[in-house]
């Protein structure tokens, strides 16, 4: 199995829409529109094209030529500009195969190099043990647990904050 990260391109719109509409949203941010429309894809691909390498790095996760997920590190705002926030999603069929671990390894290298970051932060719901393990395998350390820090589905939820320096 070959796992690579590819830059998103504007002609990836249909692949992006299919991915975002098929992915399990249990542990994803509510900021991902549902359903994910053509307008959503156009807006996001425009943002990525304009800001990649400056305000973040956004990549498609590709396994043996097939897009199976998406991963990014986005620069935080203002006084936290030397910190990036990591996020990723992988289609359920491809879970527990080491894909997330390898994708996080690759994107962290890209983000530290291209964005000159000092730290990368990953936020994980306590129930998402697999995602926490992916971060830990990549040298992220649990920094804190924030009680009720995130609202998902209208409900306040705890979040664990992992950091890689």
JSON list of C-alpha atoms in Angstrom, two decimals:
[
{"chain": "A", "resi": 1, "resn": "UNK", "atom": "CA", "xyz": [0.00, 0.00, 0.00]},
{"chain": "A", "resi": 2, "resn": "UNK", "atom": "CA", "xyz": [1.37, 3.40, -1.04]},
{"chain": "A", "resi": 3, "resn": "UNK", "atom": "CA", "xyz": [0.18, 6.40, 1.01]},
{"chain": "A", "resi": 4, "resn": "UNK", "atom": "CA", "xyz": [0.87, 9.85, -0.43]},
{"chain": "A", "resi": 5, "resn": "UNK", "atom": "CA", "xyz": [-0.40, 13.38, 0.08]},
{"chain": "A", "resi": 6, "resn": "UNK", "atom": "CA", "xyz": [-1.40, 15.38, -2.99]},
{"chain": "A", "resi": 7, "resn": "UNK", "atom": "CA", "xyz": [-2.21, 19.07, -3.32]},
{"chain": "A", "resi": 8, "resn": "UNK", "atom": "CA", "xyz": [-5.91, 19.68, -3.83]},
{"chain": "A", "resi": 9, "resn": "UNK", "atom": "CA", "xyz": [-6.70, 21.17, -7.26]},
{"chain": "A", "resi": 10, "resn": "UNK", "atom": "CA", "xyz": [-9.83, 22.91, -8.53]},
{"chain": "A", "resi": 11, "resn": "UNK", "atom": "CA", "xyz": [-10.63, 19.93, -10.77]},
{"chain": "A", "resi": 12, "resn": "UNK", "atom": "CA", "xyz": [-10.88, 17.71, -7.66]},
{"chain": "A", "resi": 13, "resn": "UNK", "atom": "CA", "xyz": [-14.34, 19.13, -6.93]},
{"chain": "A", "resi": 14, "resn": "UNK", "atom": "CA", "xyz": [-16.33, 15.93, -7.54]},
{"chain": "A", "resi": 15, "resn": "UNK", "atom": "CA", "xyz": [-13.85, 13.79, -5.58]},
{"chain": "A", "resi": 16, "resn": "UNK", "atom": "CA", "xyz": [-13.96, 16.27, -2.69]},
{"chain": "A", "resi": 17, "resn": "UNK", "atom": "CA", "xyz": [-17.77, 16.35, -2.68]},
{"chain": "A", "resi": 18, "resn": "UNK", "atom": "CA", "xyz": [-17.97, 12.54, -2.69]},
{"chain": "A", "resi": 19, "resn": "UNK", "atom": "CA", "xyz": [-15.45, 12.32, 0.16]},
{"chain": "A", "resi": 20, "resn": "UNK", "atom": "CA", "xyz": [-17.15, 14.94, 2.33]},
{"chain": "A", "resi": 21, "resn": "UNK", "atom": "CA", "xyz": [-20.58, 13.41, 1.82]},
{"chain": "A", "resi": 22, "resn": "UNK", "atom": "CA", "xyz": [-19.39, 9.85, 2.56]},
{"chain": "A", "resi": 23, "resn": "UNK", "atom": "CA", "xyz": [-17.13, 10.42, 5.57]},
{"chain": "A", "resi": 24, "resn": "UNK", "atom": "CA", "xyz": [-18.22, 9.45, 9.09]},
{"chain": "A", "resi": 25, "resn": "UNK", "atom": "CA", "xyz": [-18.89, 12.74, 10.91]},
{"chain": "A", "resi": 26, "resn": "UNK", "atom": "CA", "xyz": [-19.03, 11.37, 14.46]},
{"chain": "A", "resi": 27, "resn": "UNK", "atom": "CA", "xyz": [-15.77, 13.02, 15.50]},
{"chain": "A", "resi": 28, "resn": "UNK", "atom": "CA", "xyz": [-15.51, 15.80, 12.88]},
{"chain": "A", "resi": 29, "resn": "UNK", "atom": "CA", "xyz": [-16.08, 19.50, 13.40]},
{"chain": "A", "resi": 30, "resn": "UNK", "atom": "CA", "xyz": [-19.58, 20.76, 12.68]},
{"chain": "A", "resi": 31, "resn": "UNK", "atom": "CA", "xyz": [-18.00, 23.37, 10.41]},
{"chain": "A", "resi": 32, "resn": "UNK", "atom": "CA", "xyz": [-17.94, 20.74, 7.63]},
{"chain": "A", "resi": 33, "resn": "UNK", "atom": "CA", "xyz": [-21.22, 21.39, 5.77]},
{"chain": "A", "resi": 34, "resn": "UNK", "atom": "CA", "xyz": [-23.71, 18.54, 5.51]},
{"chain": "A", "resi": 35, "resn": "UNK", "atom": "CA", "xyz": [-24.66, 17.89, 2.81]},
{"chain": "A", "resi": 36, "resn": "UNK", "atom": "CA", "xyz": [-21.46, 19.07, 1.15]},
{"chain": "A", "resi": 37, "resn": "UNK", "atom": "CA", "xyz": [-22.50, 20.89, -2.03]},
{"chain": "A", "resi": 38, "resn": "UNK", "atom": "CA", "xyz": [-20.79, 22.02, -5.21]},
{"chain": "A", "resi": 39, "resn": "UNK", "atom": "CA", "xyz": [-20.78, 25.58, -3.83]},
{"chain": "A", "resi": 40, "resn": "UNK", "atom": "CA", "xyz": [-19.05, 24.34, -0.65]},
{"chain": "A", "resi": 41, "resn": "UNK", "atom": "CA", "xyz": [-16.40, 22.58, -2.74]},
{"chain": "A", "resi": 42, "resn": "UNK", "atom": "CA", "xyz": [-15.84, 25.63, -4.95]},
{"chain": "A", "resi": 43, "resn": "UNK", "atom": "CA", "xyz": [-15.43, 27.90, -1.92]},
{"chain": "A", "resi": 44, "resn": "UNK", "atom": "CA", "xyz": [-13.06, 25.53, -0.09]},
{"chain": "A", "resi": 45, "resn": "UNK", "atom": "CA", "xyz": [-10.90, 24.71, -3.13]},
{"chain": "A", "resi": 46, "resn": "UNK", "atom": "CA", "xyz": [-10.57, 28.47, -3.80]},
{"chain": "A", "resi": 47, "resn": "UNK", "atom": "CA", "xyz": [-9.46, 29.06, -0.21]},
{"chain": "A", "resi": 48, "resn": "UNK", "atom": "CA", "xyz": [-6.94, 26.23, -0.40]},
{"chain": "A", "resi": 49, "resn": "UNK", "atom": "CA", "xyz": [-5.53, 27.37, -3.75]},
{"chain": "A", "resi": 50, "resn": "UNK", "atom": "CA", "xyz": [-5.08, 30.93, -2.51]},
{"chain": "A", "resi": 51, "resn": "UNK", "atom": "CA", "xyz": [-3.63, 30.10, 0.93]},
{"chain": "A", "resi": 52, "resn": "UNK", "atom": "CA", "xyz": [-1.67, 26.84, 0.61]},
{"chain": "A", "resi": 53, "resn": "UNK", "atom": "CA", "xyz": [1.88, 27.29, 1.88]},
{"chain": "A", "resi": 54, "resn": "UNK", "atom": "CA", "xyz": [1.00, 30.62, 3.52]},
{"chain": "A", "resi": 55, "resn": "UNK", "atom": "CA", "xyz": [-1.87, 30.17, 5.98]},
{"chain": "A", "resi": 56, "resn": "UNK", "atom": "CA", "xyz": [-1.87, 26.40, 5.98]},
{"chain": "A", "resi": 57, "resn": "UNK", "atom": "CA", "xyz": [-1.17, 23.22, 4.08]},
{"chain": "A", "resi": 58, "resn": "UNK", "atom": "CA", "xyz": [-4.10, 21.18, 2.77]},
{"chain": "A", "resi": 59, "resn": "UNK", "atom": "CA", "xyz": [-3.68, 17.77, 1.15]},
{"chain": "A", "resi": 60, "resn": "UNK", "atom": "CA", "xyz": [-5.69, 14.87, -0.21]},
{"chain": "A", "resi": 61, "resn": "UNK", "atom": "CA", "xyz": [-4.77, 11.53, 1.37]},
{"chain": "A", "resi": 62, "resn": "UNK", "atom": "CA", "xyz": [-4.19, 9.12, -1.52]},
{"chain": "A", "resi": 63, "resn": "UNK", "atom": "CA", "xyz": [-3.82, 5.35, -1.18]},
{"chain": "A", "resi": 64, "resn": "UNK", "atom": "CA", "xyz": [-2.75, 3.46, -4.29]},
{"chain": "A", "resi": 65, "resn": "UNK", "atom": "CA", "xyz": [-4.09, 6.26, -6.51]},
{"chain": "A", "resi": 66, "resn": "UNK", "atom": "CA", "xyz": [-7.45, 6.68, -4.73]},
{"chain": "A", "resi": 67, "resn": "UNK", "atom": "CA", "xyz": [-8.40, 9.71, -2.59]},
{"chain": "A", "resi": 68, "resn": "UNK", "atom": "CA", "xyz": [-9.47, 8.26, 0.78]},
{"chain": "A", "resi": 69, "resn": "UNK", "atom": "CA", "xyz": [-9.29, 11.33, 2.98]},
{"chain": "A", "resi": 70, "resn": "UNK", "atom": "CA", "xyz": [-8.16, 14.87, 3.59]},
{"chain": "A", "resi": 71, "resn": "UNK", "atom": "CA", "xyz": [-5.65, 16.36, 6.02]},
{"chain": "A", "resi": 72, "resn": "UNK", "atom": "CA", "xyz": [-4.52, 19.88, 6.83]},
{"chain": "A", "resi": 73, "resn": "UNK", "atom": "CA", "xyz": [-2.53, 22.03, 9.19]},
{"chain": "A", "resi": 74, "resn": "UNK", "atom": "CA", "xyz": [-3.88, 25.58, 9.40]},
{"chain": "A", "resi": 75, "resn": "UNK", "atom": "CA", "xyz": [-1.97, 28.48, 10.93]},
{"chain": "A", "resi": 76, "resn": "UNK", "atom": "CA", "xyz": [-3.71, 29.92, 13.98]},
{"chain": "A", "resi": 77, "resn": "UNK", "atom": "CA", "xyz": [-4.51, 33.63, 14.22]},
{"chain": "A", "resi": 78, "resn": "UNK", "atom": "CA", "xyz": [-2.82, 36.65, 15.75]},
{"chain": "A", "resi": 79, "resn": "UNK", "atom": "CA", "xyz": [-0.43, 35.93, 18.64]},
{"chain": "A", "resi": 80, "resn": "UNK", "atom": "CA", "xyz": [-0.65, 32.20, 17.88]},
{"chain": "A", "resi": 81, "resn": "UNK", "atom": "CA", "xyz": [0.62, 32.51, 14.28]},
{"chain": "A", "resi": 82, "resn": "UNK", "atom": "CA", "xyz": [3.56, 30.20, 15.01]},
{"chain": "A", "resi": 83, "resn": "UNK", "atom": "CA", "xyz": [1.10, 27.42, 15.94]},
{"chain": "A", "resi": 84, "resn": "UNK", "atom": "CA", "xyz": [-0.78, 25.23, 13.49]},
{"chain": "A", "resi": 85, "resn": "UNK", "atom": "CA", "xyz": [-3.96, 23.23, 14.04]},
{"chain": "A", "resi": 86, "resn": "UNK", "atom": "CA", "xyz": [-4.13, 19.76, 12.47]},
{"chain": "A", "resi": 87, "resn": "UNK", "atom": "CA", "xyz": [-7.31, 18.14, 11.20]},
{"chain": "A", "resi": 88, "resn": "UNK", "atom": "CA", "xyz": [-7.97, 15.03, 9.15]},
{"chain": "A", "resi": 89, "resn": "UNK", "atom": "CA", "xyz": [-10.69, 12.68, 7.96]},
{"chain": "A", "resi": 90, "resn": "UNK", "atom": "CA", "xyz": [-10.50, 9.27, 6.35]},
{"chain": "A", "resi": 91, "resn": "UNK", "atom": "CA", "xyz": [-13.25, 7.17, 4.81]},
{"chain": "A", "resi": 92, "resn": "UNK", "atom": "CA", "xyz": [-14.39, 4.46, 7.25]},
{"chain": "A", "resi": 93, "resn": "UNK", "atom": "CA", "xyz": [-13.40, 1.62, 4.88]},
{"chain": "A", "resi": 94, "resn": "UNK", "atom": "CA", "xyz": [-9.76, 2.76, 5.27]},
{"chain": "A", "resi": 95, "resn": "UNK", "atom": "CA", "xyz": [-9.63, 3.05, 9.07]},
{"chain": "A", "resi": 96, "resn": "UNK", "atom": "CA", "xyz": [-7.17, 0.99, 11.15]},
{"chain": "A", "resi": 97, "resn": "UNK", "atom": "CA", "xyz": [-4.69, 0.45, 8.31]},
{"chain": "A", "resi": 98, "resn": "UNK", "atom": "CA", "xyz": [-1.98, 2.92, 9.37]},
{"chain": "A", "resi": 99, "resn": "UNK", "atom": "CA", "xyz": [-3.12, 5.48, 6.80]},
{"chain": "A", "resi": 100, "resn": "UNK", "atom": "CA", "xyz": [-3.87, 8.21, 9.34]},
{"chain": "A", "resi": 101, "resn": "UNK", "atom": "CA", "xyz": [-0.59, 7.67, 11.14]},
{"chain": "A", "resi": 102, "resn": "UNK", "atom": "CA", "xyz": [1.39, 7.98, 7.91]},
{"chain": "A", "resi": 103, "resn": "UNK", "atom": "CA", "xyz": [-0.63, 10.97, 6.65]},
{"chain": "A", "resi": 104, "resn": "UNK", "atom": "CA", "xyz": [-0.07, 12.84, 9.94]},
{"chain": "A", "resi": 105, "resn": "UNK", "atom": "CA", "xyz": [3.67, 12.06, 9.76]},
{"chain": "A", "resi": 106, "resn": "UNK", "atom": "CA", "xyz": [3.87, 13.49, 6.24]},
{"chain": "A", "resi": 107, "resn": "UNK", "atom": "CA", "xyz": [1.72, 16.61, 6.83]},
{"chain": "A", "resi": 108, "resn": "UNK", "atom": "CA", "xyz": [3.62, 17.56, 9.99]},
{"chain": "A", "resi": 109, "resn": "UNK", "atom": "CA", "xyz": [6.89, 17.54, 8.05]},
{"chain": "A", "resi": 110, "resn": "UNK", "atom": "CA", "xyz": [5.35, 19.68, 5.31]},
{"chain": "A", "resi": 111, "resn": "UNK", "atom": "CA", "xyz": [3.74, 22.11, 7.78]},
{"chain": "A", "resi": 112, "resn": "UNK", "atom": "CA", "xyz": [6.83, 22.64, 9.93]},
{"chain": "A", "resi": 113, "resn": "UNK", "atom": "CA", "xyz": [8.93, 23.21, 6.79]},
{"chain": "A", "resi": 114, "resn": "UNK", "atom": "CA", "xyz": [6.56, 25.38, 4.72]},
{"chain": "A", "resi": 115, "resn": "UNK", "atom": "CA", "xyz": [4.89, 27.38, 7.49]},
{"chain": "A", "resi": 116, "resn": "UNK", "atom": "CA", "xyz": [7.87, 27.69, 9.90]},
{"chain": "A", "resi": 117, "resn": "UNK", "atom": "CA", "xyz": [5.68, 26.62, 12.82]},
{"chain": "A", "resi": 118, "resn": "UNK", "atom": "CA", "xyz": [6.89, 26.12, 16.39]},
{"chain": "A", "resi": 119, "resn": "UNK", "atom": "CA", "xyz": [4.04, 23.78, 17.39]},
{"chain": "A", "resi": 120, "resn": "UNK", "atom": "CA", "xyz": [1.16, 21.83, 15.91]},
{"chain": "A", "resi": 121, "resn": "UNK", "atom": "CA", "xyz": [-1.97, 21.28, 17.99]},
{"chain": "A", "resi": 122, "resn": "UNK", "atom": "CA", "xyz": [-4.53, 18.52, 17.52]},
{"chain": "A", "resi": 123, "resn": "UNK", "atom": "CA", "xyz": [-7.89, 18.49, 19.31]},
{"chain": "A", "resi": 124, "resn": "UNK", "atom": "CA", "xyz": [-9.58, 15.12, 19.84]},
{"chain": "A", "resi": 125, "resn": "UNK", "atom": "CA", "xyz": [-12.85, 14.12, 21.48]},
{"chain": "A", "resi": 126, "resn": "UNK", "atom": "CA", "xyz": [-12.04, 11.81, 24.44]},
{"chain": "A", "resi": 127, "resn": "UNK", "atom": "CA", "xyz": [-14.06, 8.99, 22.84]},
{"chain": "A", "resi": 128, "resn": "UNK", "atom": "CA", "xyz": [-11.97, 9.11, 19.66]},
{"chain": "A", "resi": 129, "resn": "UNK", "atom": "CA", "xyz": [-9.25, 6.76, 20.88]},
{"chain": "A", "resi": 130, "resn": "UNK", "atom": "CA", "xyz": [-8.03, 5.90, 17.37]},
{"chain": "A", "resi": 131, "resn": "UNK", "atom": "CA", "xyz": [-7.32, 9.52, 16.46]},
{"chain": "A", "resi": 132, "resn": "UNK", "atom": "CA", "xyz": [-5.57, 10.12, 19.79]},
{"chain": "A", "resi": 133, "resn": "UNK", "atom": "CA", "xyz": [-3.37, 7.08, 19.06]},
{"chain": "A", "resi": 134, "resn": "UNK", "atom": "CA", "xyz": [-2.52, 8.43, 15.58]},
{"chain": "A", "resi": 135, "resn": "UNK", "atom": "CA", "xyz": [-1.27, 11.66, 17.16]},
{"chain": "A", "resi": 136, "resn": "UNK", "atom": "CA", "xyz": [0.63, 9.85, 19.92]},
{"chain": "A", "resi": 137, "resn": "UNK", "atom": "CA", "xyz": [2.39, 7.62, 17.35]},
{"chain": "A", "resi": 138, "resn": "UNK", "atom": "CA", "xyz": [3.58, 10.84, 15.70]},
{"chain": "A", "resi": 139, "resn": "UNK", "atom": "CA", "xyz": [5.07, 12.31, 18.87]},
{"chain": "A", "resi": 140, "resn": "UNK", "atom": "CA", "xyz": [2.15, 14.46, 19.97]},
{"chain": "A", "resi": 141, "resn": "UNK", "atom": "CA", "xyz": [1.80, 14.76, 23.76]},
{"chain": "A", "resi": 142, "resn": "UNK", "atom": "CA", "xyz": [-1.43, 15.30, 25.66]},
{"chain": "A", "resi": 143, "resn": "UNK", "atom": "CA", "xyz": [-1.23, 18.87, 26.97]},
{"chain": "A", "resi": 144, "resn": "UNK", "atom": "CA", "xyz": [-4.66, 19.32, 28.52]},
{"chain": "A", "resi": 145, "resn": "UNK", "atom": "CA", "xyz": [-8.32, 18.33, 28.52]},
{"chain": "A", "resi": 146, "resn": "UNK", "atom": "CA", "xyz": [-10.75, 21.21, 28.12]},
{"chain": "A", "resi": 147, "resn": "UNK", "atom": "CA", "xyz": [-14.13, 20.49, 29.69]},
{"chain": "A", "resi": 148, "resn": "UNK", "atom": "CA", "xyz": [-17.09, 21.55, 27.54]},
{"chain": "A", "resi": 149, "resn": "UNK", "atom": "CA", "xyz": [-14.77, 23.43, 25.17]},
{"chain": "A", "resi": 150, "resn": "UNK", "atom": "CA", "xyz": [-16.41, 22.42, 21.87]},
{"chain": "A", "resi": 151, "resn": "UNK", "atom": "CA", "xyz": [-20.03, 22.50, 20.76]},
{"chain": "A", "resi": 152, "resn": "UNK", "atom": "CA", "xyz": [-21.01, 19.64, 18.46]},
{"chain": "A", "resi": 153, "resn": "UNK", "atom": "CA", "xyz": [-24.58, 18.98, 17.46]},
{"chain": "A", "resi": 154, "resn": "UNK", "atom": "CA", "xyz": [-25.69, 21.68, 19.89]},
{"chain": "A", "resi": 155, "resn": "UNK", "atom": "CA", "xyz": [-24.04, 19.92, 22.84]},
{"chain": "A", "resi": 156, "resn": "UNK", "atom": "CA", "xyz": [-20.95, 21.09, 24.80]},
{"chain": "A", "resi": 157, "resn": "UNK", "atom": "CA", "xyz": [-18.26, 18.41, 24.66]},
{"chain": "A", "resi": 158, "resn": "UNK", "atom": "CA", "xyz": [-14.83, 17.91, 26.19]},
{"chain": "A", "resi": 159, "resn": "UNK", "atom": "CA", "xyz": [-11.76, 18.02, 23.98]},
{"chain": "A", "resi": 160, "resn": "UNK", "atom": "CA", "xyz": [-8.26, 16.66, 24.53]},
{"chain": "A", "resi": 161, "resn": "UNK", "atom": "CA", "xyz": [-5.47, 18.90, 23.25]},
{"chain": "A", "resi": 162, "resn": "UNK", "atom": "CA", "xyz": [-2.35, 17.20, 21.88]},
{"chain": "A", "resi": 163, "resn": "UNK", "atom": "CA", "xyz": [0.80, 19.15, 20.95]},
{"chain": "A", "resi": 164, "resn": "UNK", "atom": "CA", "xyz": [3.87, 18.41, 18.83]},
{"chain": "A", "resi": 165, "resn": "UNK", "atom": "CA", "xyz": [6.80, 20.81, 18.99]}
]
